[in-house]
mmCIF file of C-alpha atoms in Angstrom:
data_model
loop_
_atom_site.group_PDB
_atom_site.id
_atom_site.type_symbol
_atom_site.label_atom_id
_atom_site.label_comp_id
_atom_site.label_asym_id
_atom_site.label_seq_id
_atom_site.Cartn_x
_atom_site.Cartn_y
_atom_site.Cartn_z
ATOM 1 C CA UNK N 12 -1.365 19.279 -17.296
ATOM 2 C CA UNK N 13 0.250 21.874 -20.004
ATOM 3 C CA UNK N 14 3.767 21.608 -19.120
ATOM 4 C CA UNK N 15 4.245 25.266 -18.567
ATOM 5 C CA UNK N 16 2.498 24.595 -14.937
ATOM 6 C CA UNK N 17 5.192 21.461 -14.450
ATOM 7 C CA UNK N 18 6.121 21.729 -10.408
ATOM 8 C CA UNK N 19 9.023 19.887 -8.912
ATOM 9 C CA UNK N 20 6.464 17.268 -7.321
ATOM 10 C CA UNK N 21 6.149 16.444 -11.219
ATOM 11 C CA UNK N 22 9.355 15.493 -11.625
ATOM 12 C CA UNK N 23 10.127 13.647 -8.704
ATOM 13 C CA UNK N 24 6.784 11.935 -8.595
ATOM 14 C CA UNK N 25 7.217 10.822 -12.189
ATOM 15 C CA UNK N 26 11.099 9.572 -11.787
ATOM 16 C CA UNK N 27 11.063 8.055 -8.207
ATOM 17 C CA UNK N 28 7.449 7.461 -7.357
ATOM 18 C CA UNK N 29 6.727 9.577 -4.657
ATOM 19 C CA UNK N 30 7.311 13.229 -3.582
ATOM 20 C CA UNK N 31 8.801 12.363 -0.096
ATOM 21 C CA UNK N 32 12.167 13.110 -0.598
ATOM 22 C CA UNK N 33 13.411 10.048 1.284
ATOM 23 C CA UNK N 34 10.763 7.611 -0.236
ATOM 24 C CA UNK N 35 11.967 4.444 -1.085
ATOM 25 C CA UNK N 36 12.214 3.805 -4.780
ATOM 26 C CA UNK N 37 10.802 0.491 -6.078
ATOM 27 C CA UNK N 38 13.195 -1.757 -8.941
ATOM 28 C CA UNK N 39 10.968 -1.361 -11.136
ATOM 29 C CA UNK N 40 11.301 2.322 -11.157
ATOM 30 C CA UNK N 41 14.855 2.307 -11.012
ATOM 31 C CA UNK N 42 14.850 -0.431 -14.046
ATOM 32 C CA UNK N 43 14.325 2.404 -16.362
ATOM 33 C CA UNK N 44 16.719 4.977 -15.227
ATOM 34 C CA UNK N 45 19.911 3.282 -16.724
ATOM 35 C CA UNK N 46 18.025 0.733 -19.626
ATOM 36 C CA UNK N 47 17.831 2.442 -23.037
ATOM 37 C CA UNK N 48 14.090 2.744 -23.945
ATOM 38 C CA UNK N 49 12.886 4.256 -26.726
ATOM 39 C CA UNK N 50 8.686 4.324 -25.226
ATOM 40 C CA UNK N 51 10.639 5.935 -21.969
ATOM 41 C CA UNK N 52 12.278 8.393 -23.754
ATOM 42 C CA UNK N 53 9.386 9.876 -25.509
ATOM 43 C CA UNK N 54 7.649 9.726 -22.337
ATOM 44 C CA UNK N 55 9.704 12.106 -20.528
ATOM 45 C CA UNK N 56 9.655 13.842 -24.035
ATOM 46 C CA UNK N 57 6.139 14.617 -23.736
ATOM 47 C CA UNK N 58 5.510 15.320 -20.469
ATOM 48 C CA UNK N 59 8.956 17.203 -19.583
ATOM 49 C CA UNK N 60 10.484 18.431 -23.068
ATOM 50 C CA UNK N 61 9.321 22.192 -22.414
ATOM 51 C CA UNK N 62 10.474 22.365 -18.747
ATOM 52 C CA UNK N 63 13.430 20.982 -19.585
ATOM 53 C CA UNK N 64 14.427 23.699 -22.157
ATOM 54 C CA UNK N 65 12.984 26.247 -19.302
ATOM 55 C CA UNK N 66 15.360 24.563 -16.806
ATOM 56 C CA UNK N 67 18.407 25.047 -19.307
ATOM 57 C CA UNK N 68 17.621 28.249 -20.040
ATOM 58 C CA UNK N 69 17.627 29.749 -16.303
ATOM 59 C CA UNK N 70 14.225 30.215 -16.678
ATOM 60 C CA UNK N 71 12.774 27.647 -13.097
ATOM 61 C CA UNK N 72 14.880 30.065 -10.879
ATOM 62 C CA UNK N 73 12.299 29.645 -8.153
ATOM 63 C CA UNK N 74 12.974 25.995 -8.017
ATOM 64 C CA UNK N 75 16.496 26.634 -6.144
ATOM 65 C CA UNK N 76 14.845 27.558 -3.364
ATOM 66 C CA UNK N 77 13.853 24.289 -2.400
ATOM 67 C CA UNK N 78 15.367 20.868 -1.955
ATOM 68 C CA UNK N 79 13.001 19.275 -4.041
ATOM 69 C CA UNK N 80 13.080 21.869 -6.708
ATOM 70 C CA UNK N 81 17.100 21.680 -6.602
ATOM 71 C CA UNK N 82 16.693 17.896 -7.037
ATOM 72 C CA UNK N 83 13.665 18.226 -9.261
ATOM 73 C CA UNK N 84 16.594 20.823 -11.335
ATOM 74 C CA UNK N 85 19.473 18.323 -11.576
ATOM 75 C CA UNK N 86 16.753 16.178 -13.113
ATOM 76 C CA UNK N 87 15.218 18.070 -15.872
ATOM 77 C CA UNK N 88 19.066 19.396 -16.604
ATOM 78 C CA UNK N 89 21.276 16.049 -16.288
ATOM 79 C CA UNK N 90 19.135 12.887 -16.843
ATOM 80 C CA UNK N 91 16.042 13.917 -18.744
ATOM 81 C CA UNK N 92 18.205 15.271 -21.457
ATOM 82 C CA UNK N 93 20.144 12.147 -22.195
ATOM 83 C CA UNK N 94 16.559 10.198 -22.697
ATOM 84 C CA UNK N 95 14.995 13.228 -24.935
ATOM 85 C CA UNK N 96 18.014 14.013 -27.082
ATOM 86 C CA UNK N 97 20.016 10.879 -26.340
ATOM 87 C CA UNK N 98 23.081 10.584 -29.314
ATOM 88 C CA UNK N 99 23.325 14.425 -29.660
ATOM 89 C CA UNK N 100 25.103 17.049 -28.404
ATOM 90 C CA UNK N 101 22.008 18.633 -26.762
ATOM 91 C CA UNK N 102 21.808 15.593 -24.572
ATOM 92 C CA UNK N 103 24.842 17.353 -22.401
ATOM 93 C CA UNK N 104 23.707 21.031 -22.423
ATOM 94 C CA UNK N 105 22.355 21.180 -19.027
ATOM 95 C CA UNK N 106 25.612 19.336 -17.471
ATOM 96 C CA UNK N 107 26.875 22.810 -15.963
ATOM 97 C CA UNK N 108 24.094 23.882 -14.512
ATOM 98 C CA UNK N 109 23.050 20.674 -13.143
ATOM 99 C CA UNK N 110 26.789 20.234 -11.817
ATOM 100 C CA UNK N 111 26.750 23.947 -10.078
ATOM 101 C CA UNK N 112 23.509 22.752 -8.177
ATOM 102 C CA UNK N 113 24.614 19.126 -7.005
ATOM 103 C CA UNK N 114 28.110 20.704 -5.900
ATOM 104 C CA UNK N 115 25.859 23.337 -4.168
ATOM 105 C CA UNK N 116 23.795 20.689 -2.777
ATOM 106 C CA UNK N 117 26.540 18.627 -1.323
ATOM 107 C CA UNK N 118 28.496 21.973 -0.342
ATOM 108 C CA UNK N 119 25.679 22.442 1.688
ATOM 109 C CA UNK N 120 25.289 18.868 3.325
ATOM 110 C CA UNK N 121 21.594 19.223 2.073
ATOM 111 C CA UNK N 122 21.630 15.485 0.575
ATOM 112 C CA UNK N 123 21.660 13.942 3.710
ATOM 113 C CA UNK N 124 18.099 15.025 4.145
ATOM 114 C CA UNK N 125 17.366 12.736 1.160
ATOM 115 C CA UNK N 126 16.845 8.666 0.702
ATOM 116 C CA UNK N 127 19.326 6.344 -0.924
ATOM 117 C CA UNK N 128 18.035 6.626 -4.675
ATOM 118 C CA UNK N 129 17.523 10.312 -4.495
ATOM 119 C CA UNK N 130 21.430 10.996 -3.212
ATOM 120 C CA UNK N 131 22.221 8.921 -5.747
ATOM 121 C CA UNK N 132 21.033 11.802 -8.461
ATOM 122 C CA UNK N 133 21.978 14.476 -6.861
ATOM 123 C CA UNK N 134 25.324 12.823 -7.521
ATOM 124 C CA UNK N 135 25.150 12.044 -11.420
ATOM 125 C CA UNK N 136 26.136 15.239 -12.622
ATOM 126 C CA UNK N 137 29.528 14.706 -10.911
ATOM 127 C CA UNK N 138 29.832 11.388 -12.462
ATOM 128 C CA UNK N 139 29.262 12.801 -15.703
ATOM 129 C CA UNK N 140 32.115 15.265 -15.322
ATOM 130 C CA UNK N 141 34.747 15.190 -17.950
ATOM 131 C CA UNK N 142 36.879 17.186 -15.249
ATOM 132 C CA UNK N 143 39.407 15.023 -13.027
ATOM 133 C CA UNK N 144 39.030 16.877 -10.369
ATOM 134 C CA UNK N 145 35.067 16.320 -9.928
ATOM 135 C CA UNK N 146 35.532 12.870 -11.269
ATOM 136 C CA UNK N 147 37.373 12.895 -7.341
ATOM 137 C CA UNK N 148 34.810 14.439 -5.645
ATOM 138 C CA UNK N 149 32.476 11.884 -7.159
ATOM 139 C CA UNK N 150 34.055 9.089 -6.074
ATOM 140 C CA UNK N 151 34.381 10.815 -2.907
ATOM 141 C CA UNK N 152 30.566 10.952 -2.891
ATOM 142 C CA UNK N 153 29.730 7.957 -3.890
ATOM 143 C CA UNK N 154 32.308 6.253 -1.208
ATOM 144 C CA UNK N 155 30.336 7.867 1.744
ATOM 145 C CA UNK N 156 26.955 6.768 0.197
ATOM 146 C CA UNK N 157 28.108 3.205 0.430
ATOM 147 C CA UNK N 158 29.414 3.944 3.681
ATOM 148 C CA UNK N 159 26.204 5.314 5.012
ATOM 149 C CA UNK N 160 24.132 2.687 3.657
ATOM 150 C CA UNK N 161 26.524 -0.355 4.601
ATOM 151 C CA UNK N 162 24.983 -3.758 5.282
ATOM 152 C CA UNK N 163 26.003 -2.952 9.490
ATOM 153 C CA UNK N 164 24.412 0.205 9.447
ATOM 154 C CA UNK N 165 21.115 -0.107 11.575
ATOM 155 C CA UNK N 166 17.894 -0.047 9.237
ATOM 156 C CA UNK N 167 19.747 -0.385 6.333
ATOM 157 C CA UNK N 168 18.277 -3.399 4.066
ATOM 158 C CA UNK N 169 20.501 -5.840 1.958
ATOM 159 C CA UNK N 170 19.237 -4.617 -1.481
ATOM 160 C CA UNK N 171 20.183 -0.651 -0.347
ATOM 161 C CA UNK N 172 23.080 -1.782 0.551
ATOM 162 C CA UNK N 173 23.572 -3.469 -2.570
ATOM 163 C CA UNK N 174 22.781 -0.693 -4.414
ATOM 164 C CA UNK N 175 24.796 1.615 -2.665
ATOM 165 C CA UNK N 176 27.698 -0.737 -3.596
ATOM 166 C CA UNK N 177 26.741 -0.421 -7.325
ATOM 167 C CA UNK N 178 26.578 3.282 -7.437
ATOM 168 C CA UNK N 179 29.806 3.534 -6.146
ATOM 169 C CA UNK N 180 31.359 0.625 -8.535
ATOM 170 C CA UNK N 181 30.084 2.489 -11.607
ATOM 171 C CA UNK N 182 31.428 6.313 -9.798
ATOM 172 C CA UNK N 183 34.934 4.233 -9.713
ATOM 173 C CA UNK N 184 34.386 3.024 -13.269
ATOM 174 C CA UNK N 185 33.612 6.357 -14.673
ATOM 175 C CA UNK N 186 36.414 7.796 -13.193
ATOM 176 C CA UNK N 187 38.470 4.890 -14.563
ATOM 177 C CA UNK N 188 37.610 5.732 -18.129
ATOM 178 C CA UNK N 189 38.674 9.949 -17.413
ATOM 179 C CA UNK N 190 41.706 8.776 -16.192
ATOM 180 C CA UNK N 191 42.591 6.884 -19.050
ATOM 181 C CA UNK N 192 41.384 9.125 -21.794
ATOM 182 C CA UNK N 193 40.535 12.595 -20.113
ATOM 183 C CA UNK N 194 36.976 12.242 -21.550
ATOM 184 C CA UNK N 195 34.069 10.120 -22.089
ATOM 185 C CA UNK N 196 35.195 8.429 -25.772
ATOM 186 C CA UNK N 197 31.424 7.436 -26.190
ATOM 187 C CA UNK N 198 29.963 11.165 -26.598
ATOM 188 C CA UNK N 199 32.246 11.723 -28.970
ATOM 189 C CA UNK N 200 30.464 11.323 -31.987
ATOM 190 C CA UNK N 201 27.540 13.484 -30.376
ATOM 191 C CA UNK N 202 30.073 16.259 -29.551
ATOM 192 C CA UNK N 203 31.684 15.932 -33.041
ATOM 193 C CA UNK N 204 34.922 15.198 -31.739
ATOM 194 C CA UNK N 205 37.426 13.088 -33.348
ATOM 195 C CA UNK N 206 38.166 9.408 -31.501
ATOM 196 C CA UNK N 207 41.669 8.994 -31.064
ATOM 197 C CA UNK N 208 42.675 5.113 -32.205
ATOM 198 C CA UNK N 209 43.124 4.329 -28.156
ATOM 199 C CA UNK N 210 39.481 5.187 -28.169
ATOM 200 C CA UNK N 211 38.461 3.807 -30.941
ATOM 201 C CA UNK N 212 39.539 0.255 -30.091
ATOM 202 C CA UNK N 213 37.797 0.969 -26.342
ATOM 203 C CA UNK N 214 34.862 2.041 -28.270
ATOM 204 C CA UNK N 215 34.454 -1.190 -30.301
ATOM 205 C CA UNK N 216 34.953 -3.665 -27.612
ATOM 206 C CA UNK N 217 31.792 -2.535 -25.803
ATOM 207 C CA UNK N 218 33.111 0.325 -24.110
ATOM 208 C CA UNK N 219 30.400 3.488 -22.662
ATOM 209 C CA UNK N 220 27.946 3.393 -20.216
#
């Protein structure tokens, strides 16, 4: 497929497995998301690199139209670049746009239509936020996911309950690290900014995500 004709069933087929929008998504999937792989990365590369510039440049506007192009959207904008251009400032270029659609999302109540693993992304570009006050509203987020997919809840299984928890640990962890710098000290050597020696230190005893 030339990647001019790339449709949001693409995307979401290719990152969670399935189309249906609250499919389960297996580990193994999920494995990948968050594990630095340099065979992922140029996977993504060469299937997604053109619709991600397309994305970025406001050229998908049909995809807002749907749920799954919205989703398909915060994907191509917040998580495919940090695989494709991962340790460079283009890595972060589609964090506003992907942030206007998952607060638009949310605004609307729209991710409640969607499984466990798909909320979850629809809820990244708050996490990436520099800005304290969406650092809140992630956390907020991220709270009510864990609350909607608690262990009590009927039809709920122990490991989406477990990974509700996690999403929410690393939304309170995130927020954790804006609170005590005001950024994220580990894109600053993408961004060309200058690590203060607070950072620094953080920075060299494993700190980042």
């Amino acid at each position: 497929m030339h990647q001019s004709d790339i449709t949001p069933s693409d995307v979401l087929q290719f990152w969670f497995g399935s189309t249906d929008l609250s499919a389960a998504t297996s580990k193994e999937a999920r494995t990948r998301w968050f594990q630095r792989s340099d065979d992922f990365d140029r996977e993504i590369a060469q299937r997604f690199s053109s619709a991600i510039n397309h994305a970025i440049d406001g050229k998908l506007s049909s995809w807002h139209t749907s749920l799954a192009g919205q989703l398909g959207l915060i994907l191509l904008c917040d998580q495919f670049p940090r695989n494709v251009y991962r340790g460079s400032a283009q890595a972060f270029s589609g964090d506003s746009l992907a942030l206007s659609i998952s607060q638009s999302v949310v605004a609307g109540g729209q991710h409640r239509q969607l499984g466990l693993h798909q909320r979850a992304i629809v809820g990244m570009p708050l996490e990436h936020s520099e800005r304290p006050d969406v650092q809140d509203e992630s956390v907020a987020y991220f709270l009510q996911l864990q609350q909607d997919f608690a262990s009590d809840k009927p039809g709920v299984s122990q490991e989406d309950s477990q990974a509700a928890d996690s999403y929410y640990r690393f939304a309170r962890a995130h927020q954790d690290v804006i609170t005590q710098f005001g950024r994220y000290p580990h894109r600053n050597q993408a961004l060309g900014r200058e690590s203060t020696p607070d950072e620094q230190r953080w920075l060299e005893q494993g700190g980042g995500f």
